[in-house]
Coordinates of C-alpha atoms and ligand atoms in Angstrom, one line a residue:
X11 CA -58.3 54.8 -59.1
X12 CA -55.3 52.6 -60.3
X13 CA -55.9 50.3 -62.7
X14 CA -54.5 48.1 -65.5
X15 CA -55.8 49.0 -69.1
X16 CA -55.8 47.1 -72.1
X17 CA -56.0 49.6 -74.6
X18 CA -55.6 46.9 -77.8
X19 CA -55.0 43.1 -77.9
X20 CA -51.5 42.1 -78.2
X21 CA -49.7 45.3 -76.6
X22 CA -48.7 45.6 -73.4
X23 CA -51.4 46.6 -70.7
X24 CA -51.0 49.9 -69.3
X25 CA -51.0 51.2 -65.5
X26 CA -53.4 54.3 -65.6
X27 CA -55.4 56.2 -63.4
X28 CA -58.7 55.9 -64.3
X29 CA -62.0 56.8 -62.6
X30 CA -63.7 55.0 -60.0
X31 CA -67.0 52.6 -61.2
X32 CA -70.0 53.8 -59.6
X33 CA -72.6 50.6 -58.1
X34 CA -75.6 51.5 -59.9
X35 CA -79.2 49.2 -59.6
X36 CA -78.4 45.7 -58.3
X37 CA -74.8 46.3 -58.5
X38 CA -72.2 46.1 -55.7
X39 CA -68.9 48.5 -55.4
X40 CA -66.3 46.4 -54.4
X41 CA -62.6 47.3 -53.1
X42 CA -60.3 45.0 -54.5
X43 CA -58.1 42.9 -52.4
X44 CA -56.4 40.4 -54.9
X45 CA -57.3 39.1 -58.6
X46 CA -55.8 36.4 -59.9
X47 CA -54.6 36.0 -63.6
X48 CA -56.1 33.2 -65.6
X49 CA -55.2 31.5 -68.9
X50 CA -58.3 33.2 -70.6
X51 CA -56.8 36.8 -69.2
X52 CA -53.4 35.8 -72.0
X53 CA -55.6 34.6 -74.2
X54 CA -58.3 38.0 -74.3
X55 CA -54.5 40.3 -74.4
X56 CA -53.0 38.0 -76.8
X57 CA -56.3 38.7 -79.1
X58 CA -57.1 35.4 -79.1
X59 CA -60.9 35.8 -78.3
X60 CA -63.3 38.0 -80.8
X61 CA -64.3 41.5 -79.6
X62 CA -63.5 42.2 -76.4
X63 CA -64.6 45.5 -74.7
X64 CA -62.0 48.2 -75.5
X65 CA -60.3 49.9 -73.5
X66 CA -60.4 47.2 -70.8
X67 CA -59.6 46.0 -67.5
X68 CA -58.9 42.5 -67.9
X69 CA -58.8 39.9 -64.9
X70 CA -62.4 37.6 -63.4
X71 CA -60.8 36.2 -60.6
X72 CA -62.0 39.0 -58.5
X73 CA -61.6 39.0 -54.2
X74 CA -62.3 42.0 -52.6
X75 CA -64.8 43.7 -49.8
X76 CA -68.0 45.3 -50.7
X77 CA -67.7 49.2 -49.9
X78 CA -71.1 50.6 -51.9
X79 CA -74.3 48.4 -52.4
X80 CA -76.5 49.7 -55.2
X81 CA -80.2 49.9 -55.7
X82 CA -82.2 47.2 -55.5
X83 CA -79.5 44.5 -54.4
X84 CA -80.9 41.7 -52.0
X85 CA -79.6 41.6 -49.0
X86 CA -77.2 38.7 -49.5
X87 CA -74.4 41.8 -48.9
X88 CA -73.7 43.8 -46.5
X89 CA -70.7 46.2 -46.7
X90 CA -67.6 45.4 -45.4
X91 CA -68.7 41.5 -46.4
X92 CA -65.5 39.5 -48.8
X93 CA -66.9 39.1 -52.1
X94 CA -65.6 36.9 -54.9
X95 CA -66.3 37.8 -58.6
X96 CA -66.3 35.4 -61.3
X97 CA -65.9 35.3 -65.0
X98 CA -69.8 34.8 -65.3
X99 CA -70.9 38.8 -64.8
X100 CA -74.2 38.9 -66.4
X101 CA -77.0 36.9 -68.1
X102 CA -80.9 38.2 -69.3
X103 CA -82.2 35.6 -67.0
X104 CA -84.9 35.0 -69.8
X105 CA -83.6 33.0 -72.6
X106 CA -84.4 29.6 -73.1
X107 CA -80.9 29.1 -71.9
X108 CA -81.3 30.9 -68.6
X109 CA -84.8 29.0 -68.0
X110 CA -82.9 25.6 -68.5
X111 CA -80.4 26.0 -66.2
X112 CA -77.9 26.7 -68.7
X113 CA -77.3 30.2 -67.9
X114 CA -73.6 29.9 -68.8
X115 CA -74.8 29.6 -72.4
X116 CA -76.8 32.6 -71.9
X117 CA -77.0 34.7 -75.3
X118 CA -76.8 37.8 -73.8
X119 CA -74.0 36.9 -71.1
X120 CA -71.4 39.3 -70.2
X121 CA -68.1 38.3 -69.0
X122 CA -65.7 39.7 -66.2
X123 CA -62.9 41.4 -67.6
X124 CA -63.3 40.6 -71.1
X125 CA -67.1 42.1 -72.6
X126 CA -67.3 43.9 -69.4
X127 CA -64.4 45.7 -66.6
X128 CA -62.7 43.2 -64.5
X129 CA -60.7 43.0 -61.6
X130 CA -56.7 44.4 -62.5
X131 CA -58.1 47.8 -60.6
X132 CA -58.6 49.2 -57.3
X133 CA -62.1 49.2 -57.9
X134 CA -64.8 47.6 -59.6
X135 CA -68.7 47.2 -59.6
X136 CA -70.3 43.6 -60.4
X137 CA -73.8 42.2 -60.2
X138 CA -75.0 41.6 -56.9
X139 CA -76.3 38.2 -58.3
X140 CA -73.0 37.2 -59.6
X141 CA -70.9 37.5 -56.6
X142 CA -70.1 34.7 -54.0
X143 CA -69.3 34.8 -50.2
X144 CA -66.0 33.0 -49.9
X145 CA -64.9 30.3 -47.3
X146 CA -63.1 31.5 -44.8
X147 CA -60.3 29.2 -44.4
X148 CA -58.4 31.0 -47.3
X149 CA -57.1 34.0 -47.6
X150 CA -57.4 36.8 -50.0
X151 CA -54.5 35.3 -52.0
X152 CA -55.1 31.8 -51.8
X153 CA -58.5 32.0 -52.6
X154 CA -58.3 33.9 -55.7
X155 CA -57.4 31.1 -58.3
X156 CA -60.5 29.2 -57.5
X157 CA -62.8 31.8 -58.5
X158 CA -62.2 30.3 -62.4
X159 CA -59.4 28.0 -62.2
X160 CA -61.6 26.0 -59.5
X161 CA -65.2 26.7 -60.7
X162 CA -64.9 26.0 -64.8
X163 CA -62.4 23.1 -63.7
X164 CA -64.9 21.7 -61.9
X165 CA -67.5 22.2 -64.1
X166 CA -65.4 19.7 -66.7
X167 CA -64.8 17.6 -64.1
X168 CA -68.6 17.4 -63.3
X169 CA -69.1 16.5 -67.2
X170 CA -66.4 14.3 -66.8
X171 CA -69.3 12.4 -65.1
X172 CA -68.7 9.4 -62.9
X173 CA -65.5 8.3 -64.2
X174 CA -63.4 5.7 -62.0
X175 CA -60.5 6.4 -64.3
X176 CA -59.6 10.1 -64.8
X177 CA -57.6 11.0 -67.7
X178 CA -56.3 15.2 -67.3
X179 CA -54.2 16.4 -70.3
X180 CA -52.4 19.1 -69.5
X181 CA -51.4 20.1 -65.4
X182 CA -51.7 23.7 -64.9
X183 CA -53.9 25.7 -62.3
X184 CA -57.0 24.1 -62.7
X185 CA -56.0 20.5 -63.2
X186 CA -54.2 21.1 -60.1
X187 CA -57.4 22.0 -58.1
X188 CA -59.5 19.5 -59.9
X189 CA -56.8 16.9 -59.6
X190 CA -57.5 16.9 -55.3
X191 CA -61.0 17.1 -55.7
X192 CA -61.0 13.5 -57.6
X193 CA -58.3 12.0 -55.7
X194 CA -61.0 13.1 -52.1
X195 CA -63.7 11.7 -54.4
X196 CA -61.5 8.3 -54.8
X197 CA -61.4 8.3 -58.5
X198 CA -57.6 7.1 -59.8
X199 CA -55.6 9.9 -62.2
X200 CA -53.6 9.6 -65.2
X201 CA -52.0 12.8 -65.5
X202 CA -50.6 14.0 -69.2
X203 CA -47.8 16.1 -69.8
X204 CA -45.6 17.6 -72.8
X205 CA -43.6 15.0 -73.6
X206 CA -40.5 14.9 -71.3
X207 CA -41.9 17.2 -69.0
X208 CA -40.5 15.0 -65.8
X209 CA -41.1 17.7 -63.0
X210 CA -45.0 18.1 -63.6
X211 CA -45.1 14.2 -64.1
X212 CA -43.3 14.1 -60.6
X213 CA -46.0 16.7 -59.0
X214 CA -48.5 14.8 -60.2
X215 CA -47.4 11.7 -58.8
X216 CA -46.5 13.5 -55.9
X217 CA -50.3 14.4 -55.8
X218 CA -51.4 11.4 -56.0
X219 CA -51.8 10.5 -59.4
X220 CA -51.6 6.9 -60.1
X221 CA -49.8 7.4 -63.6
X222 CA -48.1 10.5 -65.2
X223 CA -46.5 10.6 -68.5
X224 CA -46.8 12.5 -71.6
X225 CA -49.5 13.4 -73.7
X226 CA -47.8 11.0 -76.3
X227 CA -48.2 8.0 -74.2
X228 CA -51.1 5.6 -74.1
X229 CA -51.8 5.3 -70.0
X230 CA -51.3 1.7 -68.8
X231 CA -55.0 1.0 -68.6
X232 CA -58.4 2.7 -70.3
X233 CA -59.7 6.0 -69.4
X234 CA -63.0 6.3 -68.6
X235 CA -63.2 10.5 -69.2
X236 CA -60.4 12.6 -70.1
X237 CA -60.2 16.5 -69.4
X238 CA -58.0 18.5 -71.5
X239 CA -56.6 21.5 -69.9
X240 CA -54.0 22.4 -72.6
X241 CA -55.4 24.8 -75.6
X242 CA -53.8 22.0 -77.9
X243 CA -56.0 20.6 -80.5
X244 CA -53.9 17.3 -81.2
X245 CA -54.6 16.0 -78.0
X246 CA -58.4 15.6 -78.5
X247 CA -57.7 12.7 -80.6
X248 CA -55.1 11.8 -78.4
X249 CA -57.5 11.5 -75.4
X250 CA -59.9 9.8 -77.5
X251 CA -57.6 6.8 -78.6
X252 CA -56.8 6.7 -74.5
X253 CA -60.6 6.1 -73.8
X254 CA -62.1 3.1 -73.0
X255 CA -65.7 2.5 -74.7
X256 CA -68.6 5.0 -73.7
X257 CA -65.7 7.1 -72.6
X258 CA -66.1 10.9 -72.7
X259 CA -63.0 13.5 -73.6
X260 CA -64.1 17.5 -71.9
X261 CA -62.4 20.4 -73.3
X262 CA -61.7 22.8 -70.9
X263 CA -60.4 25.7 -72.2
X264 CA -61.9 28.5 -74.0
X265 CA -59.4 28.9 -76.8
X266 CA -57.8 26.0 -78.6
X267 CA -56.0 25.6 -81.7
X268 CA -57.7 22.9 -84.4
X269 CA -58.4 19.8 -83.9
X270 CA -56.9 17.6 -86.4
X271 CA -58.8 14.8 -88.2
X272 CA -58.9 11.3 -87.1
X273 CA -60.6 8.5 -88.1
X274 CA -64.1 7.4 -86.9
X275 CA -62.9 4.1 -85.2
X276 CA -61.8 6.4 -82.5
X277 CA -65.1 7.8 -81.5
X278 CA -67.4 5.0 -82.1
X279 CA -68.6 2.8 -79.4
X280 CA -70.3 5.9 -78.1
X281 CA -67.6 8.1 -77.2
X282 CA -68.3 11.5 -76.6
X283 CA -66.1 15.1 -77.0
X284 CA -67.7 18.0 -75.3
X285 CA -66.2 21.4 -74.2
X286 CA -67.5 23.3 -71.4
X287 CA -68.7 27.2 -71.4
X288 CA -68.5 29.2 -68.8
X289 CA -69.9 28.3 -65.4
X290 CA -73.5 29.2 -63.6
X291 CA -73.9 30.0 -60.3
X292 CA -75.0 26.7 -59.2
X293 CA -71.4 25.8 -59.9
X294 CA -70.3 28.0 -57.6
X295 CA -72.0 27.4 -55.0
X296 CA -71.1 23.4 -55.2
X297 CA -67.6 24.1 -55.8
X298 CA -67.2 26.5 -52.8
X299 CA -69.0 24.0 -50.7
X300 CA -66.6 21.1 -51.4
X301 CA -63.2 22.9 -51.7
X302 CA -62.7 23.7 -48.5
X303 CA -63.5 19.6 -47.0
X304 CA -61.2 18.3 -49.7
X305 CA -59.5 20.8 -48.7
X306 CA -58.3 22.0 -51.8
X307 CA -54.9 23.9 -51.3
X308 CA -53.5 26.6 -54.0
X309 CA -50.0 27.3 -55.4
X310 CA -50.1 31.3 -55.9
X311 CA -47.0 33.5 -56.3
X312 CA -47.9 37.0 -55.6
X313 CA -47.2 40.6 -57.8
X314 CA -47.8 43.7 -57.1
X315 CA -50.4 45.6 -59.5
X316 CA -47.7 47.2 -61.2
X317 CA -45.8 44.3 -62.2
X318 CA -48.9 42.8 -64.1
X319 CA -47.0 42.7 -67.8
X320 CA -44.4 40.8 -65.7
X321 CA -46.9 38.5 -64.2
X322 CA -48.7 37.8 -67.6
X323 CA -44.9 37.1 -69.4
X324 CA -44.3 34.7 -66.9
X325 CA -47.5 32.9 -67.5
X326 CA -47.3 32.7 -71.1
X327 CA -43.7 31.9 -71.2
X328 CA -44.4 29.3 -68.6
X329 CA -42.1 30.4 -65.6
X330 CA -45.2 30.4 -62.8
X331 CA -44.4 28.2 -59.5
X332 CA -48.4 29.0 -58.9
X333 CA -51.0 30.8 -60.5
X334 CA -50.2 34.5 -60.6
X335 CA -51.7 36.8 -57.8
X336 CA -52.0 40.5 -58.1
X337 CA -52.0 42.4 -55.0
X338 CA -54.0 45.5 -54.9
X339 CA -55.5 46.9 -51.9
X340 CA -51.7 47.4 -50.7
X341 CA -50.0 47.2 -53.8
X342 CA -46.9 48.9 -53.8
X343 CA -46.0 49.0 -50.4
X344 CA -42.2 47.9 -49.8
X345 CA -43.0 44.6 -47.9
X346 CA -45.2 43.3 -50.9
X347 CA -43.0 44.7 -53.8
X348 CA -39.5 42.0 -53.1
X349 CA -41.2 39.9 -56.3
X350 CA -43.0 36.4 -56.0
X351 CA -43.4 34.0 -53.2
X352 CA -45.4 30.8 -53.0
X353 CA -47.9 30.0 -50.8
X354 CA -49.5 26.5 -50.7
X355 CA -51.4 26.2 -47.0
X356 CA -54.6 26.5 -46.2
X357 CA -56.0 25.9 -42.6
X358 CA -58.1 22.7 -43.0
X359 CA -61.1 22.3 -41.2
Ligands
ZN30 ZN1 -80.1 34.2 -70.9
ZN31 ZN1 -60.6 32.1 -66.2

């Protein structure tokens, strides 16, 4: 099969043919329809995250059909069924983590395209447990960025708890997602920018946000939570001094650079910082439940599989209209191969 390789962190990935996965015990063999390309995927090839599994096939936002089912897989699958795949693979389901509904902190965990083969392929096998049915009112290509842009932004905006004033630092993919979901659940946005970024100040307003400005700005009134989507450690301090008292900031990301020191004034009154890990299946499920009543509606410009090192350059140098989409069960043909489009409907319900 065709797939994208990392062979070592910080060169370009390389388009290989390599051979196809086979589903063994409670796994499923799954023909690849789309994957998109998340922050984490730049962050793995840029070597920014300790041992991953070499040589790789990066990418966890995994949508395909199921074509094999392995031993011993319930039968929550059938074949032919859509599939998503998420960045969660694998967990011992015995730790005290796993038994506290805390799998994401699993010790053991393995991880979609980073400890184990992700979703830049034709193919790929995943654990029968990990995989979610999808809604149907999205497509293969609009559905893609939830599976990790949508779930672990929601799981920070869950920790953001039941904050009337929202605080987001930073306004990629997920804080786009998350961004409707709170604006459905009534809750009033201050969105944070780089300084002087006026276009993503307008989206957000455009959104619905009730305040954009940059992340060097104090917003007009306190925050009650804050969710920081930028890997950017200076803005956890930031956030904090924008909190009101008892105010939580959530770290988002997986990768940030240091946080700078700041003086104690600005966490006391029991202020918390937190980061969120992962996501468990529970997640999932919730997330998938509500996007679709909000409903919440992707930006996505498409690429063939080929054009992946163009895809990721894009990202990282911040030229994306929408989260990148890689096409693969017809990459390559001509009417999929005249470079990006966007996309931003879903049907709603
Ligand atoms: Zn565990
Ligand atoms: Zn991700």
């Amino acid at each position: 099969m065709r797939a994208i390789v990392l062979d070592k962190p910080r060169q370009p990935l390389q388009l290989r043919d390599v051979d196809k996965p086979r589903a063994t015990k409670g796994q499923l063999l799954v023909r690849i329809a789309t994957c998109a390309v998340c922050r984490t995927d730049l962050h793995v090839v840029d070597g920014e995250l300790p041992d991953p599994k070499l040589p790789l096939i990066p990418g966890h936002q995994i949508v395909g059909h199921v074509e094999e089912i392995g031993e011993k897989v319930n039968s929550k699958f059938k074949v032919g069924d859509r599939v998503g795949i998420p960045w969660l693979g694998w967990t011992d389901g015995e730790c005290a983590f796993c038994r506290s509904n805390r799998e994401n902190l699993c010790d053991q965990a393995r991880f979609t395209g980073y400890t184990i083969d992700g979703g830049y392929a034709e193919f790929t096998v995943a654990d029968a447990r990990f995989c979610f049915h999808l809604p149907d009112d999205y497509n293969d290509v609009e559905v893609a960025p939830l599976l990790c842009a949508g779930l672990i932004g929601y799981r920070a905006y869950r920790k953001a708890g039941n904050a009337r004033r929202l605080g987001i630092y930073g306004f990629g993919n997920a804080a786009h997602l998350i961004a409707q979901i709170a604006l459905y659940e009534g809750r009033e946005l201050f969105v944070f920018t780089r300084p002087g970024d006026m276009a993503t100040q307008q989206s957000a307003k455009a959104l619905g946000a009730k305040w954009a400005g940059g992340s060097d700005e104090l917003p007009p009134e306190k925050l009650d939570a804050a969710i920081i989507f930028a890997s950017v450690g200076p803005l956890v301090p930031a956030a904090l001094r924008a909190l009101a008292k008892g105010g939580i900031v959530v770290c988002g990301g997986i990768h940030m650079s240091d946080i700078p020191s700041f003086p104690y004034a600005d966490l006391w009154e029991e202020r918390i910082i937190t980061s969120v890990a992962n996501l468990t299946r529970r997640d999932g499920d919730e997330f998938f439940g509500i996007a679709p009543r909000v409903p919440v509606i992707t930006k996505t410009e498409t690429f063939p599989l080929e054009q992946t090192n163009i895809a990721l350059d894009r990202f990282r140098a911040g030229k994306l209209k929408g989260t990148a989409v890689l096409l693969i069960a017809n990459a390559g043909h001509p009417e999929q191969s005249e470079g990006p489009h966007t996309r931003s409907q879903v049907h709603a319900n």
